[in-house]
mmCIF file of C-alpha atoms and ligand atoms in Angstrom:
data_model
loop_
_atom_site.group_PDB
_atom_site.id
_atom_site.type_symbol
_atom_site.label_atom_id
_atom_site.label_comp_id
_atom_site.label_asym_id
_atom_site.label_seq_id
_atom_site.Cartn_x
_atom_site.Cartn_y
_atom_site.Cartn_z
ATOM 1 C CA MET B 195 -55.751 -85.199 -15.844
ATOM 2 C CA PRO B 196 -56.671 -85.842 -19.519
ATOM 3 C CA ASP B 197 -59.662 -83.858 -20.980
ATOM 4 C CA ALA B 198 -59.245 -81.293 -18.249
ATOM 5 C CA LYS B 199 -57.839 -77.892 -17.624
ATOM 6 C CA ALA B 200 -57.293 -77.438 -13.888
ATOM 7 C CA THR B 201 -54.642 -75.473 -12.042
ATOM 8 C CA PHE B 202 -54.123 -75.346 -8.265
ATOM 9 C CA TYR B 203 -52.514 -72.532 -6.355
ATOM 10 C CA ARG B 204 -51.829 -73.677 -2.784
ATOM 11 C CA ASN B 205 -51.165 -70.557 -0.857
ATOM 12 C CA PHE B 206 -52.941 -68.079 -3.184
ATOM 13 C CA PHE B 207 -53.938 -65.922 -0.165
ATOM 14 C CA ASP B 208 -51.423 -65.571 2.648
ATOM 15 C CA LEU B 209 -52.278 -66.867 6.145
ATOM 16 C CA ARG B 210 -53.340 -63.435 7.546
ATOM 17 C CA LYS B 211 -55.569 -62.482 4.625
ATOM 18 C CA SER B 212 -57.118 -65.908 4.672
ATOM 19 C CA ASP B 213 -57.894 -65.758 8.370
ATOM 20 C CA THR B 214 -59.474 -62.369 7.930
ATOM 21 C CA LEU B 215 -61.511 -63.435 4.928
ATOM 22 C CA PHE B 216 -62.725 -66.597 6.656
ATOM 23 C CA GLN B 217 -64.154 -64.668 9.669
ATOM 24 C CA VAL B 218 -65.570 -61.693 7.543
ATOM 25 C CA LEU B 219 -67.384 -64.205 5.201
ATOM 26 C CA LEU B 220 -68.672 -66.287 7.996
ATOM 27 C CA ASN B 221 -70.162 -63.307 9.691
ATOM 28 C CA GLU B 222 -71.401 -61.142 6.804
ATOM 29 C CA ILE B 223 -72.687 -63.600 4.270
ATOM 30 C CA ASN B 224 -76.439 -64.265 4.369
ATOM 31 C CA TRP B 225 -76.063 -68.083 4.689
ATOM 32 C CA ARG B 226 -79.224 -69.931 3.808
ATOM 33 C CA GLN B 227 -80.325 -73.528 4.561
ATOM 34 C CA ASP B 228 -81.668 -74.878 1.348
ATOM 35 C CA ARG B 229 -83.662 -78.153 0.986
ATOM 36 C CA MET B 230 -83.554 -80.856 -1.644
ATOM 37 C CA LYS B 231 -85.661 -83.914 -2.473
ATOM 38 C CA LEU B 232 -84.002 -87.343 -2.002
ATOM 39 C CA TYR B 233 -86.079 -90.412 -2.821
ATOM 40 C CA GLY B 234 -89.249 -88.336 -2.531
ATOM 41 C CA LYS B 235 -88.420 -86.824 0.833
ATOM 42 C CA GLU B 236 -87.475 -83.172 1.522
ATOM 43 C CA ILE B 237 -84.147 -82.951 3.487
ATOM 44 C CA ASP B 238 -81.716 -80.157 4.290
ATOM 45 C CA LEU B 239 -78.743 -79.704 2.060
ATOM 46 C CA PRO B 240 -75.750 -80.978 3.989
ATOM 47 C CA ARG B 241 -74.114 -77.488 3.975
ATOM 48 C CA LYS B 242 -75.159 -73.853 3.983
ATOM 49 C CA THR B 243 -75.231 -71.827 0.692
ATOM 50 C CA ALA B 244 -75.375 -68.284 -0.613
ATOM 51 C CA TRP B 245 -75.434 -66.797 -4.160
ATOM 52 C CA TYR B 246 -73.955 -63.362 -4.849
ATOM 53 C CA GLY B 247 -73.447 -61.437 -8.043
ATOM 54 C CA ASP B 248 -74.300 -58.952 -10.641
ATOM 55 C CA ARG B 249 -78.002 -57.969 -10.765
ATOM 56 C CA GLY B 250 -80.061 -60.388 -12.797
ATOM 57 C CA LYS B 251 -77.585 -63.221 -12.678
ATOM 58 C CA SER B 252 -79.905 -65.910 -11.282
ATOM 59 C CA TYR B 253 -78.799 -69.502 -10.916
ATOM 60 C CA THR B 254 -80.648 -72.896 -10.598
ATOM 61 C CA PHE B 255 -79.169 -76.050 -9.174
ATOM 62 C CA SER B 256 -80.852 -79.106 -7.744
ATOM 63 C CA GLY B 257 -84.177 -77.563 -8.440
ATOM 64 C CA ILE B 258 -83.205 -74.543 -6.186
ATOM 65 C CA HIS B 259 -83.612 -71.147 -7.794
ATOM 66 C CA LEU B 260 -81.285 -68.361 -6.380
ATOM 67 C CA ASP B 261 -81.502 -64.651 -7.037
ATOM 68 C CA PRO B 262 -78.231 -62.825 -6.449
ATOM 69 C CA GLU B 263 -77.401 -60.675 -3.405
ATOM 70 C CA PRO B 264 -75.264 -57.723 -4.221
ATOM 71 C CA TRP B 265 -71.431 -57.963 -3.988
ATOM 72 C CA THR B 266 -69.748 -57.248 -0.680
ATOM 73 C CA PRO B 267 -66.385 -55.575 -0.451
ATOM 74 C CA SER B 268 -64.614 -58.815 0.585
ATOM 75 C CA LEU B 269 -66.201 -60.777 -2.210
ATOM 76 C CA LEU B 270 -65.115 -58.188 -4.729
ATOM 77 C CA GLU B 271 -61.602 -58.314 -3.205
ATOM 78 C CA VAL B 272 -61.415 -62.095 -3.697
ATOM 79 C CA LYS B 273 -62.906 -61.802 -7.193
ATOM 80 C CA GLN B 274 -60.388 -59.110 -8.306
ATOM 81 C CA ARG B 275 -57.358 -61.281 -7.014
ATOM 82 C CA ILE B 276 -58.475 -64.351 -8.956
ATOM 83 C CA GLU B 277 -59.569 -62.553 -12.175
ATOM 84 C CA ALA B 278 -55.984 -61.388 -12.629
ATOM 85 C CA VAL B 279 -54.920 -65.079 -12.922
ATOM 86 C CA ALA B 280 -58.116 -66.631 -14.566
ATOM 87 C CA GLU B 281 -58.200 -63.857 -17.261
ATOM 88 C CA VAL B 282 -61.972 -63.738 -17.147
ATOM 89 C CA GLN B 283 -64.597 -61.514 -15.478
ATOM 90 C CA PHE B 284 -66.782 -63.387 -13.090
ATOM 91 C CA ASN B 285 -70.223 -62.107 -12.594
ATOM 92 C CA SER B 286 -71.428 -64.432 -9.818
ATOM 93 C CA VAL B 287 -70.317 -66.636 -6.905
ATOM 94 C CA LEU B 288 -71.805 -69.708 -5.205
ATOM 95 C CA LEU B 289 -70.694 -69.983 -1.531
ATOM 96 C CA ASN B 290 -70.778 -73.191 0.506
ATOM 97 C CA LEU B 291 -70.351 -73.306 4.218
ATOM 98 C CA TYR B 292 -69.264 -76.787 5.499
ATOM 99 C CA ARG B 293 -69.788 -76.591 9.181
ATOM 100 C CA HIS B 294 -68.275 -79.954 10.113
ATOM 101 C CA GLY B 295 -67.355 -83.315 8.594
ATOM 102 C CA GLY B 296 -71.074 -84.273 8.175
ATOM 103 C CA ASP B 297 -71.370 -81.525 5.539
ATOM 104 C CA GLY B 298 -70.302 -82.262 1.966
ATOM 105 C CA ILE B 299 -71.291 -82.176 -1.648
ATOM 106 C CA SER B 300 -71.835 -85.343 -3.717
ATOM 107 C CA TRP B 301 -70.689 -86.126 -7.374
ATOM 108 C CA HIS B 302 -71.675 -83.552 -9.811
ATOM 109 C CA THR B 303 -70.507 -81.360 -12.677
ATOM 110 C CA ASP B 304 -70.884 -77.595 -12.889
ATOM 111 C CA ALA B 305 -72.706 -77.764 -16.075
ATOM 112 C CA GLU B 306 -75.862 -75.938 -15.706
ATOM 113 C CA PRO B 307 -76.990 -74.206 -18.994
ATOM 114 C CA GLU B 308 -76.561 -70.744 -17.624
ATOM 115 C CA LEU B 309 -72.762 -71.380 -17.394
ATOM 116 C CA GLY B 310 -72.390 -71.766 -21.146
ATOM 117 C CA ASP B 311 -70.339 -74.381 -23.003
ATOM 118 C CA ASN B 312 -66.920 -74.502 -21.379
ATOM 119 C CA PRO B 313 -67.462 -72.946 -17.851
ATOM 120 C CA VAL B 314 -64.541 -71.306 -16.185
ATOM 121 C CA ILE B 315 -64.942 -71.936 -12.422
ATOM 122 C CA GLY B 316 -62.673 -70.146 -9.826
ATOM 123 C CA SER B 317 -62.787 -72.113 -6.545
ATOM 124 C CA VAL B 318 -61.407 -70.345 -3.498
ATOM 125 C CA SER B 319 -61.273 -72.125 -0.016
ATOM 126 C CA PHE B 320 -60.912 -70.747 3.495
ATOM 127 C CA GLY B 321 -60.872 -72.749 6.787
ATOM 128 C CA GLY B 322 -60.478 -76.409 7.362
ATOM 129 C CA THR B 323 -58.873 -78.627 4.695
ATOM 130 C CA ARG B 324 -61.163 -80.869 2.680
ATOM 131 C CA ARG B 325 -60.633 -83.482 0.097
ATOM 132 C CA PHE B 326 -61.759 -82.457 -3.455
ATOM 133 C CA MET B 327 -62.064 -85.524 -5.695
ATOM 134 C CA PHE B 328 -62.552 -85.933 -9.371
ATOM 135 C CA ARG B 329 -63.686 -88.909 -11.402
ATOM 136 C CA HIS B 330 -63.818 -89.213 -15.240
ATOM 137 C CA ARG B 331 -67.424 -89.577 -16.504
ATOM 138 C CA GLN B 332 -66.528 -92.214 -19.266
ATOM 139 C CA ASN B 333 -63.708 -94.065 -17.532
ATOM 140 C CA ARG B 334 -64.399 -94.473 -13.773
ATOM 141 C CA ASP B 335 -60.910 -95.735 -13.233
ATOM 142 C CA LEU B 336 -59.512 -92.366 -13.991
ATOM 143 C CA LYS B 337 -59.526 -90.468 -10.572
ATOM 144 C CA ALA B 338 -57.698 -87.513 -9.206
ATOM 145 C CA GLU B 339 -57.797 -85.522 -5.924
ATOM 146 C CA VAL B 340 -56.439 -82.441 -4.280
ATOM 147 C CA GLU B 341 -56.665 -81.213 -0.706
ATOM 148 C CA LEU B 342 -58.367 -77.847 -0.785
ATOM 149 C CA THR B 343 -56.385 -76.009 1.935
ATOM 150 C CA HIS B 344 -56.872 -72.541 3.643
ATOM 151 C CA GLY B 345 -56.340 -69.713 1.180
ATOM 152 C CA SER B 346 -56.024 -72.034 -1.868
ATOM 153 C CA PHE B 347 -57.404 -71.467 -5.383
ATOM 154 C CA LEU B 348 -58.470 -74.034 -7.968
ATOM 155 C CA LEU B 349 -59.132 -72.825 -11.520
ATOM 156 C CA MET B 350 -61.141 -75.134 -13.661
ATOM 157 C CA ALA B 351 -61.643 -74.402 -17.320
ATOM 158 C CA GLY B 352 -61.866 -75.863 -20.800
ATOM 159 C CA GLU B 353 -63.610 -79.242 -21.107
ATOM 160 C CA THR B 354 -63.179 -80.195 -17.477
ATOM 161 C CA GLN B 355 -66.947 -80.067 -16.652
ATOM 162 C CA HIS B 356 -67.796 -82.240 -19.680
ATOM 163 C CA PHE B 357 -65.546 -85.090 -18.746
ATOM 164 C CA TRP B 358 -65.065 -84.881 -14.958
ATOM 165 C CA GLN B 359 -67.479 -85.004 -11.981
ATOM 166 C CA HIS B 360 -66.260 -83.651 -8.626
ATOM 167 C CA GLN B 361 -67.305 -84.026 -4.987
ATOM 168 C CA VAL B 362 -66.259 -83.003 -1.427
ATOM 169 C CA PRO B 363 -66.937 -86.224 0.549
ATOM 170 C CA LYS B 364 -68.327 -86.209 4.119
ATOM 171 C CA THR B 365 -65.851 -87.399 6.650
ATOM 172 C CA ALA B 366 -65.761 -88.926 10.106
ATOM 173 C CA ARG B 367 -62.634 -87.074 10.839
ATOM 174 C CA LYS B 368 -62.726 -83.899 12.964
ATOM 175 C CA VAL B 369 -62.487 -81.079 10.578
ATOM 176 C CA GLU B 370 -62.703 -77.284 11.021
ATOM 177 C CA PRO B 371 -65.428 -75.394 9.357
ATOM 178 C CA ARG B 372 -64.697 -74.537 5.733
ATOM 179 C CA ILE B 373 -66.056 -71.855 3.311
ATOM 180 C CA ASN B 374 -65.772 -72.394 -0.364
ATOM 181 C CA LEU B 375 -66.465 -69.845 -3.055
ATOM 182 C CA THR B 376 -66.972 -70.959 -6.650
ATOM 183 C CA PHE B 377 -66.797 -67.929 -8.978
ATOM 184 C CA ARG B 378 -68.855 -68.434 -12.199
ATOM 185 C CA VAL B 379 -69.660 -66.631 -15.454
ATOM 186 C CA ILE B 380 -73.408 -66.588 -16.040
ATOM 187 C CA VAL B 381 -74.004 -66.144 -19.790
ATOM 188 C CA ASP B 382 -77.158 -64.548 -21.093
HETATM 189 O O1 AKG U 288 -66.675 -76.982 -1.799
HETATM 190 C C1 AKG U 288 -66.140 -77.220 -2.826
HETATM 191 O O2 AKG U 288 -64.847 -77.168 -2.954
HETATM 192 C C2 AKG U 288 -66.829 -77.644 -3.998
HETATM 193 C C3 AKG U 288 -68.105 -76.879 -4.292
HETATM 194 C C4 AKG U 288 -68.797 -77.361 -5.456
HETATM 195 O O3 AKG U 288 -68.481 -78.392 -6.062
HETATM 196 C C5 AKG U 288 -69.957 -76.552 -6.021
HETATM 197 O O4 AKG U 288 -70.324 -75.626 -5.474
HETATM 198 O O5 AKG U 288 -70.355 -76.896 -7.125
#
């Protein structure tokens, strides 16, 4: 992918660890159902979300303001594992729970001002496999995609968020529930 720095690690967490982390996160995370405005109408986001992190690291996306919940032991375990590879210290994580194929996230970049100039995003997935698609913002013919599998880790850095949008499309196929964690660095 030109203008991007993205690395994919398929079995970053082994199967047993991934199964455990999926169950623990499903049960212990304080999942919320946020709402967004679409064509002037308020609707549920097509997924559940949660925001955890260091004290004071708040985040706003799609007009939704989130104050962080304190780190849990399992979140800290995942964070420490990926930090060894990413070579940054993450201070927050946005979690998404896709309950079925009707849940997804549409085209966007992770480019909120609180993420700084060249955000490093550490994306970890547990549960059902979903398609993660990229499209170039200037040249719409440039596309890429990767299957985010159980226990995988996708690291995005450099100018990726300037040049590439991403999405997890809804699907009519039967898919297992999936949890995605995007670790972030909120700058002051
Ligand atoms: O679920 C995913 O893999 C992507 C999540 C995402 O794009 C986001 O939270 O900004």
